[in-house]
Coordinates of C-alpha atoms and ligand atoms in Angstrom, one line a residue:
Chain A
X1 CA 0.0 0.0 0.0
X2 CA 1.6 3.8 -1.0
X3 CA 2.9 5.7 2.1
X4 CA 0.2 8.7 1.1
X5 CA -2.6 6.0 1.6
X6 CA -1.4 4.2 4.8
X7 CA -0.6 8.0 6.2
X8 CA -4.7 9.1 5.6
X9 CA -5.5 6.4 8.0
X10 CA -2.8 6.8 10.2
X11 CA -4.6 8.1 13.4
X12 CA -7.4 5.7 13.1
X13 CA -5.5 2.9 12.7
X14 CA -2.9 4.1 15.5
X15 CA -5.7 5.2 18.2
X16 CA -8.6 2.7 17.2
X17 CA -10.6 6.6 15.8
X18 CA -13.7 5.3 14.4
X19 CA -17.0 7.7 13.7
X20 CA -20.2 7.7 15.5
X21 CA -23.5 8.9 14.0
X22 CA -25.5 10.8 16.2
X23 CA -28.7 10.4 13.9
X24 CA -29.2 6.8 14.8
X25 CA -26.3 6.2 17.4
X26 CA -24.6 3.5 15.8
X27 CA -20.8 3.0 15.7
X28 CA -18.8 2.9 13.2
X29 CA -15.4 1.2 12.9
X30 CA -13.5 1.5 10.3
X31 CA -14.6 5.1 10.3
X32 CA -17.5 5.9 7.5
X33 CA -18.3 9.4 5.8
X34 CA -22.0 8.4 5.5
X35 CA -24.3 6.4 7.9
X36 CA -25.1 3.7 5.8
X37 CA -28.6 3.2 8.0
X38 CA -29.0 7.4 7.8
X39 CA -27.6 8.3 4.8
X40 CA -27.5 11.9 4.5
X41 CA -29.6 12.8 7.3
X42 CA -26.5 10.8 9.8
X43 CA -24.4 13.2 11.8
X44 CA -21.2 11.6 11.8
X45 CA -18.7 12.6 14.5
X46 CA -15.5 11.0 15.5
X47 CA -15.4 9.0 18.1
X48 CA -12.5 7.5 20.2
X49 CA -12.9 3.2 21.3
X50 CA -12.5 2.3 24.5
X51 CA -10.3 -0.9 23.2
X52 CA -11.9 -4.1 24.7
X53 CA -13.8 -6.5 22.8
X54 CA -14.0 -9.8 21.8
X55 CA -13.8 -12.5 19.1
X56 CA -16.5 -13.5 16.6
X57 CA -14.7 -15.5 14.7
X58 CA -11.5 -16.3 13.4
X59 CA -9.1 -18.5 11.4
X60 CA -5.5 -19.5 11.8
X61 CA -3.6 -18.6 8.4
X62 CA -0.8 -21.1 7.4
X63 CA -1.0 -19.9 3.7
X64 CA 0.1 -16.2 4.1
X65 CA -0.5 -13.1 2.5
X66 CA 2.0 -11.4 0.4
X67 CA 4.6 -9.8 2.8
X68 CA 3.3 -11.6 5.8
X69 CA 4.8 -14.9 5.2
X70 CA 7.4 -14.6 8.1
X71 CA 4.2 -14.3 10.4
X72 CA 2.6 -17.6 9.8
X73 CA 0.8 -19.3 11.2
X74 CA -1.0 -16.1 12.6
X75 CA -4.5 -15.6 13.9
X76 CA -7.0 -13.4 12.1
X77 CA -10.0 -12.8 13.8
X78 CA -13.0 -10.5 13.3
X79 CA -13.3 -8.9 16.6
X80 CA -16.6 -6.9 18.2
X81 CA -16.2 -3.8 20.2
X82 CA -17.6 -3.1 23.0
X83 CA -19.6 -0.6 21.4
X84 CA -20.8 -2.4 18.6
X85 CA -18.5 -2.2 15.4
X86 CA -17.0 -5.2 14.3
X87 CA -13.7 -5.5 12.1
X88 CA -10.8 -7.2 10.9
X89 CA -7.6 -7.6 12.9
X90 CA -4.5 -10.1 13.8
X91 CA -4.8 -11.8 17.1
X92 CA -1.5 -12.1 19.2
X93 CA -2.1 -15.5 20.8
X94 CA -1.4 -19.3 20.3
X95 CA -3.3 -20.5 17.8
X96 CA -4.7 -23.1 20.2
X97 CA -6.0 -21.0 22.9
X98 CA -8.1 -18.7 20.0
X99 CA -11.3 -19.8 20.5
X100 CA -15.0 -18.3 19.5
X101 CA -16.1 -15.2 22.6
X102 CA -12.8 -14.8 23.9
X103 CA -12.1 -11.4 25.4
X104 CA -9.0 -9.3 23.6
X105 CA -7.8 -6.2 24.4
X106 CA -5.8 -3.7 21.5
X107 CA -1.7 -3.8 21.1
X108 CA 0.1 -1.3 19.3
X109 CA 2.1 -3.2 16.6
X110 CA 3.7 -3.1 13.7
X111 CA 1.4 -4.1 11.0
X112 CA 4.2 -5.1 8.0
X113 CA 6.1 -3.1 5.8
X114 CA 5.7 -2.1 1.9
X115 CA 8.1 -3.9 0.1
X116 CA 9.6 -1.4 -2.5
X117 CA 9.1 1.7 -0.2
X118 CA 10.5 0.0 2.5
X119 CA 8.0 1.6 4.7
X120 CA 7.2 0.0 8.3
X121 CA 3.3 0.3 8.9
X122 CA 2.2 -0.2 12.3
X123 CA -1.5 0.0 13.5
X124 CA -3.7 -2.1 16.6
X125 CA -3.5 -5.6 17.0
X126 CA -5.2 -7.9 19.6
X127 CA -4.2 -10.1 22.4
X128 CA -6.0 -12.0 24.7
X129 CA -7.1 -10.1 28.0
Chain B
X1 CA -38.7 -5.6 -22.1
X2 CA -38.3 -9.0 -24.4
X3 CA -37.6 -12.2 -23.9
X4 CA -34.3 -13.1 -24.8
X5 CA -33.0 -16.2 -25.2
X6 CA -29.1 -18.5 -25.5
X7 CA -28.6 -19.6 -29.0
X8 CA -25.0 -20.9 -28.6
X9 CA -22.2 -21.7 -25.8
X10 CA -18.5 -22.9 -25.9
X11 CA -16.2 -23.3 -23.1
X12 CA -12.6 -23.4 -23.5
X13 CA -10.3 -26.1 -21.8
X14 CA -10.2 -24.7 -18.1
X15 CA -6.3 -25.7 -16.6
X16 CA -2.8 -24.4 -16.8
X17 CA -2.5 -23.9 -20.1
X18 CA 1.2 -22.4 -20.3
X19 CA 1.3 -22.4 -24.2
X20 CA -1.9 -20.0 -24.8
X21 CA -1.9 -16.6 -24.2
X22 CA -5.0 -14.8 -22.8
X23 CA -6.3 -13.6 -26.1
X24 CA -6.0 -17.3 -27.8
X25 CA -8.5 -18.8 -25.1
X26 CA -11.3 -15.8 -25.1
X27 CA -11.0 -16.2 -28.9
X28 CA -11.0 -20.1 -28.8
X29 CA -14.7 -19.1 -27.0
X30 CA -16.2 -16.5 -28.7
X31 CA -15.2 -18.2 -32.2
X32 CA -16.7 -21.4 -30.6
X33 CA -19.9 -19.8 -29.7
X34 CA -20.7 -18.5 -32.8
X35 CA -20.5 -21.6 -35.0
X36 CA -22.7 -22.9 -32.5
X37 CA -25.2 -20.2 -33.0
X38 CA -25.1 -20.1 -36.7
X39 CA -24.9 -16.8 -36.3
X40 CA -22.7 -14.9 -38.8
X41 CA -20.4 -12.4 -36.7
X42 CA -21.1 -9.4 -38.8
X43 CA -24.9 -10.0 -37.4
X44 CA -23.4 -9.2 -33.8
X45 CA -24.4 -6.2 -32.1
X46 CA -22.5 -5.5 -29.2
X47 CA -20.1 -7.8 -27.1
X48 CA -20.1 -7.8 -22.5
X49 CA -16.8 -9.4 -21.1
X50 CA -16.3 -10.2 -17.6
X51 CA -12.7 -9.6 -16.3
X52 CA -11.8 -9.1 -13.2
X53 CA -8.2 -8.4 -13.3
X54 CA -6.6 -8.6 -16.8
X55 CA -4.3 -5.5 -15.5
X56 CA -2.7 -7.6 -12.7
X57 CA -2.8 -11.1 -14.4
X58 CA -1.5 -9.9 -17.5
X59 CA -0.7 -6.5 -17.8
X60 CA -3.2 -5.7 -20.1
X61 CA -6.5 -3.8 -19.9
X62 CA -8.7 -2.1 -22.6
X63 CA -10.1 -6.2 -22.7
X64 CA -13.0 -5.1 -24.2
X65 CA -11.1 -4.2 -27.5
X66 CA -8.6 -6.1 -27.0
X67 CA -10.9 -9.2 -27.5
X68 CA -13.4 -7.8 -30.1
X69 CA -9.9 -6.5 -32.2
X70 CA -8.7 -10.3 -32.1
X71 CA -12.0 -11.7 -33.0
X72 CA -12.2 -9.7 -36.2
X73 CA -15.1 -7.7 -35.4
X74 CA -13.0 -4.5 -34.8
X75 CA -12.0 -4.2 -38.3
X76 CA -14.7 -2.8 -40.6
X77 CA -17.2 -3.6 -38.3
X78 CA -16.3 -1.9 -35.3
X79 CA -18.7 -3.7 -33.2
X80 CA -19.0 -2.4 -29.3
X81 CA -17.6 -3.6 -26.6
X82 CA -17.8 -3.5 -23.4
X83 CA -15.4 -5.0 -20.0
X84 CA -17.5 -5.7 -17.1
X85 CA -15.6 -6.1 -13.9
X86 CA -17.2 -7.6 -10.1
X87 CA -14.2 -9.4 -9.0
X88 CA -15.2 -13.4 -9.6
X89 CA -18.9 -12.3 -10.3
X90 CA -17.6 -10.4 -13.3
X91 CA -18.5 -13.1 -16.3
X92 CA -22.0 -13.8 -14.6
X93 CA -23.0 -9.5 -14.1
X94 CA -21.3 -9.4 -18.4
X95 CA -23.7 -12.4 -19.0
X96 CA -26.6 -9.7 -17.2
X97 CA -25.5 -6.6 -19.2
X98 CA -25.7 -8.7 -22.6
X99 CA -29.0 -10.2 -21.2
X100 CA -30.5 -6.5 -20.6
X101 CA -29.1 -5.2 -23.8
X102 CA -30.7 -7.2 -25.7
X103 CA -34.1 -7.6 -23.8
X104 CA -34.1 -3.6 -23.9
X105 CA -34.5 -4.1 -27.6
X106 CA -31.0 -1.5 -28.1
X107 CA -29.3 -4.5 -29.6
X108 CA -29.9 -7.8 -31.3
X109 CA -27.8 -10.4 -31.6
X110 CA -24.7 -10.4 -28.2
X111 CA -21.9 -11.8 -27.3
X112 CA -21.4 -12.9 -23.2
X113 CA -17.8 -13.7 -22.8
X114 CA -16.1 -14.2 -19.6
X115 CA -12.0 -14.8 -19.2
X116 CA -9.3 -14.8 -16.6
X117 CA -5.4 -16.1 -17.5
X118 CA -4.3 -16.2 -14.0
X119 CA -1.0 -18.8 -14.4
X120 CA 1.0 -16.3 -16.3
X121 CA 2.2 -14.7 -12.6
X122 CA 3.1 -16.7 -9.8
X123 CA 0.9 -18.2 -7.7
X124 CA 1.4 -15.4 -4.7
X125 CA 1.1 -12.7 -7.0
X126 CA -2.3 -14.0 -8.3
X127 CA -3.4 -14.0 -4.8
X128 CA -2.3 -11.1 -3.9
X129 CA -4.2 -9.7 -7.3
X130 CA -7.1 -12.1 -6.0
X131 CA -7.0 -10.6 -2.6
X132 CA -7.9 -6.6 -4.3
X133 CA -11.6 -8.0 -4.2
X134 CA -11.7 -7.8 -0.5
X135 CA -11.7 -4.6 1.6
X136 CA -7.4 -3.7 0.9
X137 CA -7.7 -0.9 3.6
X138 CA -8.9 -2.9 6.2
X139 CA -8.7 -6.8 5.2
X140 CA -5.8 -6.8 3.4
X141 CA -3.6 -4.3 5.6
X142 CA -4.3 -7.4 8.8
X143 CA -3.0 -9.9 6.5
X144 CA -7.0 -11.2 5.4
X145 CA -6.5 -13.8 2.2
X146 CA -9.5 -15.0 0.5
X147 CA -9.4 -18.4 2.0
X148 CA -9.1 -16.9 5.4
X149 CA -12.3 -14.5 5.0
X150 CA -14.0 -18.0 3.8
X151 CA -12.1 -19.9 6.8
X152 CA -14.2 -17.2 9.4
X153 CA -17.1 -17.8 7.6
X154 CA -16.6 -21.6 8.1
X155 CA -16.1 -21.3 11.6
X156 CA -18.8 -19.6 12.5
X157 CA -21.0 -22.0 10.8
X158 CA -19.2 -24.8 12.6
X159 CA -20.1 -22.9 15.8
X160 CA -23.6 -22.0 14.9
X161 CA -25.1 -25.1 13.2
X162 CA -22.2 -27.8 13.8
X163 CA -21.2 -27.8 10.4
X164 CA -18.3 -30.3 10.5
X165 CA -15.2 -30.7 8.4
X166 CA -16.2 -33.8 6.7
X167 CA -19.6 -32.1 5.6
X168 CA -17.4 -29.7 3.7
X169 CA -15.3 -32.1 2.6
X170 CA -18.1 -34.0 0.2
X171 CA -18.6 -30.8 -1.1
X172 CA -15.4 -31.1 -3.0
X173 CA -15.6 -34.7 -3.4
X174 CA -19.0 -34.5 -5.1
X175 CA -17.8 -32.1 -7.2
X176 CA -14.8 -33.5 -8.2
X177 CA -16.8 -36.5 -9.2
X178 CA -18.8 -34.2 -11.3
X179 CA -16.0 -32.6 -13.1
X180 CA -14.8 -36.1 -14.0
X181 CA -16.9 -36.2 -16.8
X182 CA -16.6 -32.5 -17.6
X183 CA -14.0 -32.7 -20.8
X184 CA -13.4 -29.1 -20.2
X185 CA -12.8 -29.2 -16.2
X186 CA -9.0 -28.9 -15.0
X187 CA -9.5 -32.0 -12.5
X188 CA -10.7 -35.3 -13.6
X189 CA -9.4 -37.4 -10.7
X190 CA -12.4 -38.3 -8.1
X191 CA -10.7 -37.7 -4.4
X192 CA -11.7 -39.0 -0.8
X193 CA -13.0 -37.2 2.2
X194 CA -9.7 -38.5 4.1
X195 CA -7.6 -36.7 1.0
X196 CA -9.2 -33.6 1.4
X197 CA -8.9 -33.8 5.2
X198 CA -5.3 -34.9 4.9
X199 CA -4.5 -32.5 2.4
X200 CA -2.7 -29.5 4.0
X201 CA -4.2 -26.4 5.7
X202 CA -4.3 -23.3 4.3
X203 CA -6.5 -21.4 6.6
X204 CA -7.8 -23.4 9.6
X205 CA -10.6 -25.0 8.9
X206 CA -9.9 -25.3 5.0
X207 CA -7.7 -27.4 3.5
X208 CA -6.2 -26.7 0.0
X209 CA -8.4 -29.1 -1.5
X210 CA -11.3 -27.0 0.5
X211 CA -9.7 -24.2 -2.3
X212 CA -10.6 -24.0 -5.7
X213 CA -7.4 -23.5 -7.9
X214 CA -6.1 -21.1 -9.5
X215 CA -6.9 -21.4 -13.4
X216 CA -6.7 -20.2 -17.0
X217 CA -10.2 -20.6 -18.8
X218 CA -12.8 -18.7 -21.5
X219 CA -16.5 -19.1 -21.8
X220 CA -18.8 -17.4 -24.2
X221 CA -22.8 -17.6 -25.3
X222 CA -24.7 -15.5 -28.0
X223 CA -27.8 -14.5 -27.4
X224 CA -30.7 -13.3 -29.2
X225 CA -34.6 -12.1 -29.1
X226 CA -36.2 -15.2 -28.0
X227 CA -39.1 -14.2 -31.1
X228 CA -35.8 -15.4 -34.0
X229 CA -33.9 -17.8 -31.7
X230 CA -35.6 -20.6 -33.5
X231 CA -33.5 -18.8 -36.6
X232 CA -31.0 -20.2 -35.6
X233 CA -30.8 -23.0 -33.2
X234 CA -33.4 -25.6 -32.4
X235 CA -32.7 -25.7 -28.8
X236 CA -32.6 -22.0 -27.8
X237 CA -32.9 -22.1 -24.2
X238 CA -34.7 -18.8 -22.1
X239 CA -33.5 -16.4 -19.9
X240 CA -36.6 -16.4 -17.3
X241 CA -34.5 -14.4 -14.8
X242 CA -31.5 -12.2 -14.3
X243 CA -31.0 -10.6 -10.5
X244 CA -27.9 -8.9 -8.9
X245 CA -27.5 -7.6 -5.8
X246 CA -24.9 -5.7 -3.4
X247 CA -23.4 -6.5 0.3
X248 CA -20.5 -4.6 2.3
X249 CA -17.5 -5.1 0.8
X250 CA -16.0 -6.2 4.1
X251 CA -16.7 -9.5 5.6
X252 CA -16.8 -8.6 8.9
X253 CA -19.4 -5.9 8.5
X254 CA -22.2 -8.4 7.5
X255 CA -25.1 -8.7 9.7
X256 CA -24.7 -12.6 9.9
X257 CA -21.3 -13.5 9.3
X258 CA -23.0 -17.2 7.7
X259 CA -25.2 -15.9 5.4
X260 CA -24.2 -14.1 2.2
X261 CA -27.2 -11.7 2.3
X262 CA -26.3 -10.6 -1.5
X263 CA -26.9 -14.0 -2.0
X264 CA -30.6 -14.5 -0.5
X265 CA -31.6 -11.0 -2.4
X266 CA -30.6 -11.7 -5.6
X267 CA -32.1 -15.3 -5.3
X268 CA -35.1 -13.4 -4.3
X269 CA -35.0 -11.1 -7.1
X270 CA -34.9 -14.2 -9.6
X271 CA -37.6 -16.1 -8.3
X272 CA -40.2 -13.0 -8.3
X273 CA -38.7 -12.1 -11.6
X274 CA -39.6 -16.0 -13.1
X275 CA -42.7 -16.8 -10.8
X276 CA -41.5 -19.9 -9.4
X277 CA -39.9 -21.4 -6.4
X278 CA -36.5 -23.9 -5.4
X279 CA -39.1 -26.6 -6.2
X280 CA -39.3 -25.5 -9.9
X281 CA -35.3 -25.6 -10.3
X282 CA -33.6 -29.1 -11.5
X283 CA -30.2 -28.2 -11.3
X284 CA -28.2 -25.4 -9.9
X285 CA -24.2 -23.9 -10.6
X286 CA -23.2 -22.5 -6.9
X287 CA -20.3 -20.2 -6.2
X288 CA -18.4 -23.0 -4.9
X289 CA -14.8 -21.2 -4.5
X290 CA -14.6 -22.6 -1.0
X291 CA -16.4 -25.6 0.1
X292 CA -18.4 -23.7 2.7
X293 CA -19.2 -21.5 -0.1
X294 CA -21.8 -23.7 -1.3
X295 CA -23.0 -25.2 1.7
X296 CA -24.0 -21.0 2.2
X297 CA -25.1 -20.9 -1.2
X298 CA -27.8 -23.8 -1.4
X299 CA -29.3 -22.4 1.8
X300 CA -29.1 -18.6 0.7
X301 CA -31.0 -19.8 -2.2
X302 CA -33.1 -21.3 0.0
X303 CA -32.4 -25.2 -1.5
X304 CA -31.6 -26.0 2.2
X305 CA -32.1 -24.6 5.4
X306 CA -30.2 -22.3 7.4
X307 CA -27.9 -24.5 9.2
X308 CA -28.2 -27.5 6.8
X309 CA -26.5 -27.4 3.7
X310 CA -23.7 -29.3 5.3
X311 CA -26.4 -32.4 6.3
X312 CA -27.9 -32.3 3.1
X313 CA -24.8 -32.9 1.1
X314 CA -23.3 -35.8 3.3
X315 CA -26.9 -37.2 2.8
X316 CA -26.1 -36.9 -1.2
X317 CA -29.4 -34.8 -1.4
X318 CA -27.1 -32.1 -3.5
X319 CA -25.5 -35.2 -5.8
X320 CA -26.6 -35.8 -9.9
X321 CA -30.1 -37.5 -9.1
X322 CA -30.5 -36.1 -6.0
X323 CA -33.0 -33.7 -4.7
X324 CA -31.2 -30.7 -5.9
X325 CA -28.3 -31.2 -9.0
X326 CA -25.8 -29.0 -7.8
X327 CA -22.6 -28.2 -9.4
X328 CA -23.0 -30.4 -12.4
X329 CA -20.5 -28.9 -14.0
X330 CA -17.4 -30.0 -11.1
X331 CA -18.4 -26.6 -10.0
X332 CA -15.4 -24.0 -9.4
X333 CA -14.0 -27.0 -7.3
X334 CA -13.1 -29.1 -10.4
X335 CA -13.2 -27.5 -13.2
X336 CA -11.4 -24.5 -11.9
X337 CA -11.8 -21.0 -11.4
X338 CA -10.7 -18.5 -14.0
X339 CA -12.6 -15.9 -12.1
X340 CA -13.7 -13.5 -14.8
X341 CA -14.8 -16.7 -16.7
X342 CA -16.7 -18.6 -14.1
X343 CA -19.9 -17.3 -14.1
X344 CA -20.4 -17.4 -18.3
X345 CA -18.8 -21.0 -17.7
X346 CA -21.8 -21.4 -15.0
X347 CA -24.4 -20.4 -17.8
X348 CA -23.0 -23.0 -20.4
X349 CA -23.2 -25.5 -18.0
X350 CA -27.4 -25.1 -17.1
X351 CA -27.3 -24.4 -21.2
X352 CA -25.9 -27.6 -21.9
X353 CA -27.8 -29.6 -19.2
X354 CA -30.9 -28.2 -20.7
X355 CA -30.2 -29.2 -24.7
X356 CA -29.9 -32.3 -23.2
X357 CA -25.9 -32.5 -24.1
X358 CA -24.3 -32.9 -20.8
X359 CA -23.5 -36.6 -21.2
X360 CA -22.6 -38.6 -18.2
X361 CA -23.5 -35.9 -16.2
X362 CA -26.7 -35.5 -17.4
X363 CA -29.9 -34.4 -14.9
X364 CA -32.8 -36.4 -16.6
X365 CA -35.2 -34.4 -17.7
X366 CA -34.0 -31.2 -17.3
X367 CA -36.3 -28.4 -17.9
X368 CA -35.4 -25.7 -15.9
X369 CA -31.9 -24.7 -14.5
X370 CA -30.1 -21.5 -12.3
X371 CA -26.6 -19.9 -12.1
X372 CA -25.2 -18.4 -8.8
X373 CA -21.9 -16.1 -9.2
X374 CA -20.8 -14.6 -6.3
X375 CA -17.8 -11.7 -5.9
X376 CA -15.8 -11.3 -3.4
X377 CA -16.5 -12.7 0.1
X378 CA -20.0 -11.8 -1.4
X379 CA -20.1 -8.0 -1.6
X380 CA -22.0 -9.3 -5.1
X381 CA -24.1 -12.0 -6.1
X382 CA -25.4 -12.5 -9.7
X383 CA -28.4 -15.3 -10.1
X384 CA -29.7 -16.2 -13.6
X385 CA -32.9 -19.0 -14.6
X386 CA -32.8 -20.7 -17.8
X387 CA -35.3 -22.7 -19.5
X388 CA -36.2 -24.8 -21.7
X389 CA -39.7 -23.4 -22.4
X390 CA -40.4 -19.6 -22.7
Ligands
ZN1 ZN1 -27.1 6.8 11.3

């Protein structure tokens, strides 16, 4: 991914900044210009996540993705926030112990790095709590 | 609107086909589908080509030219055409546009194509250009690969309906019986349950023979205003529906993480559109990239219930002669998945099936058939009936 396109991101991936719309008081995260319940009439406000949550479902990759072969096998999990929003992340654990409604709490970590930039990414990353 | 209907299909060989380029297999097609019209090609009108990723596969976009330039209908004629991209759904939504085109009455006689030459790059790059159809800002940055978005979906069905590893299993070894007598299908070899549970794991729960390969493959069909299909063909077979319908892009914004909700709309959509039911339909081609995939799709469709579409194909209920043909064809399982070619590929399949020419895999008495093309981790689905009656 370019540097300009991580960068754009940067402080919602760093600080877990989603949005919340005050039309219909859903949570949103990874952040959204436009309520998709709301539309245009959503207010959409940022909003700050507490960090806790826990784990809706998840495999354990042993095929990797490009430029995250040195990390498998690694957990992926779809986690739930405390406040609602669900999304993707890497869990920090033994495979073994990942299991269905487990509890995780956010890590900063680094995320990977771009290849022919050479740029480290780093972003929030779960492990058990 | 009018009724339009198929008046010929051809399939190239699906497989790693190292000596043909890209434009030698969508030609093989096309060419292919026209002699079985009978149609001359200066009678076509317009031409739709699913593609999902030409420009990562081979370098190369501007497909739609491309491919109407090397099928001679460039030259002289200058006959449109147009590149229709929904990641793996893309050759079933360019069999839709050519369906519409024609049934708006704006064109006559169309050509559907659908091709994908994905052995050209390695097999990492090709998933990595596979991976672009999930959510790259946030999938793809936590390291999500296609089989692992499928893997989470497998799991949770596993959790909510007890789904187990061997049901998903005899998906692939259904359908790999199937493809044995597909000539076109890239494998012909029946496997075991114990092969595909001993095969290795690429994302926990799915194995790699869970996986539909990677694969180089065209498929074309030419349709025409049902009112002169018998011009040409005495077999034309009828499009009684065409549906599509959108999801989040993202896996893990879906309101149930087990059910591709694109799926059940656009299912919807098709059975309105054709006034009939699951109980009218004899055979069906599922989006079968992942085992799971179909067990999701027959009970989207609503072939199965929610929660047992793993049962129903231990039970063989989804087998040639069962309650519900599915995946006739070997499905994307066995005859591969060039992914801008699978869902035209899907359409010759129910076409075939239909005309009665699907030797040993033939569903007796076949009158009516649907297609089921699915992009991404479902973000789109794309659901077609045929028939043989209009
Ligand atoms: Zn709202």
């Amino acid at each position: 991914m370019s540097v300009a396109r991580f960068w754009r991101k940067q402080i919602n991936r760093y600080n877990l900044v989603g949005t919340h719309c005050k039309t219909c008081d859903t949570y949103y995260y990874p952040p959204r210009n436009v309520c998709p319940k709301c539309r245009r009439d959503g207010e959409i406000e940022s909003h700050k996540f507490s960090g806790p949550g826990e784990i809706v479902t998840y495999t354990v990759i042993h095929t990797a993705a490009e430029g995250f072969e040195h990390q498998a096998p690694y957990v992926l999990g779809i986690i739930q926030l405390d406040e609602g929003p669900r999304f993707t992340s890497q869990v920090v654990c033994n495979p073994e112990d990942a299991h269905i409604g487990m509890r995780v709490k956010p890590v900063f970590r680094k995320l990977g790095e771009s290849g022919d930039k050479g740029m480290i990414y780093y972003g929030t990353k779960y492990v058990p709590a | 609107m009018r009724d339009v209907a198929i008046i010929g299909v051809k399939n190239s060989k699906f497989g790693e086909m190292w000596d043909r380029s890209f434009r030698d297999i969508v030609v093989e097609a096309g060419v292919g589908a026209i002699e079985d019209s009978g149609v001359s090609g200066d009678r076509l009108d317009g031409m739709y080509v699913g593609n999902m990723s030409g420009g990562q596969f081979v370098e190369q976009e501007h497909i739609g030219a491309l491919i109407a330039d090397y099928s001679g209908l460039s030259l002289d004629l200058h006959v449109p055409s147009t590149r229709v991209e929904a990641a793996c759904a893309s050759g079933g939504l360019a069999f839709r546009q050519a369906v519409m085109a024609v049934a708006s009455g704006h064109e006559d006689i169309v050509m559907a194509a659908g091709v994908e030459k994905m052995t050209d790059v390695s097999s990492t790059a090709a998933s990595a250009a596979l991976a672009a159809a999930a959510d790259r800002e946030w999938e793809g940055i936590m390291g999500a690969t296609f089989p692992g978005l499928y893997a989470m979906i497998a799991r949770m069905h596993m959790h909510e309906y007890g789904t187990t590893s061997e049901q998903m299993a005899e998906v692939a070894v259904k359908n790999h019986k199937n493809g044995s007598m597909n000539p076109i299908a890239q494998y012909k070899s029946p496997i075991t349950v114990d092969s595909v549970l001993n095969s290795i794991m690429v994302a926990d729960p799915l194995h790699i023979f869970d996986c539909s390969p990677i694969t180089d493959g065209a498929s074309a069909v030419v349709l025409a205003p049902a009112e002169i299909a018998h011009e040409y063909t005495d077999t034309p077979i009828y499009i009684k529906a065409t549906a599509q319908a959108s999801d989040t892009i993202a896996l893990h914004d879906r309101r149930d993480i087990t059910t591709l909700d694109a799926s059940v709309a656009a299912g919807r959509r098709a059975f309105e559109m054709a006034k009939m039911t699951t109980k009218d339909i004899d055979l069906v081609e599922v989006h079968d990239c992942f085992t799971i995939a179909e067990i999701c799709a027959i009970e989207d469709l609503g072939f199965a219930k929610k929660g047992e579409g793993g049962k129903m194909t231990e039970e063989g209920e989804t087998a040639i002669g069962g309650k519900i043909a599915v995946n006739t064809s070997g499905g994307l399982k066995a005859c591969g998945h060039p992914v801008g070619a699978t869902g035209i590929k899907q359409v010759v399949e129910v076409t075939q099936q239909l005309r009665g020419e699907a030797g040993g895999r033939q569903v007796d008495g076949a009158e009516v058939g649907m297609t089921h093309n699915v992009g991404g981790s479902g973000a789109t689905a794309v659901v077609h009936i045929l028939a043989r009656e209009r």
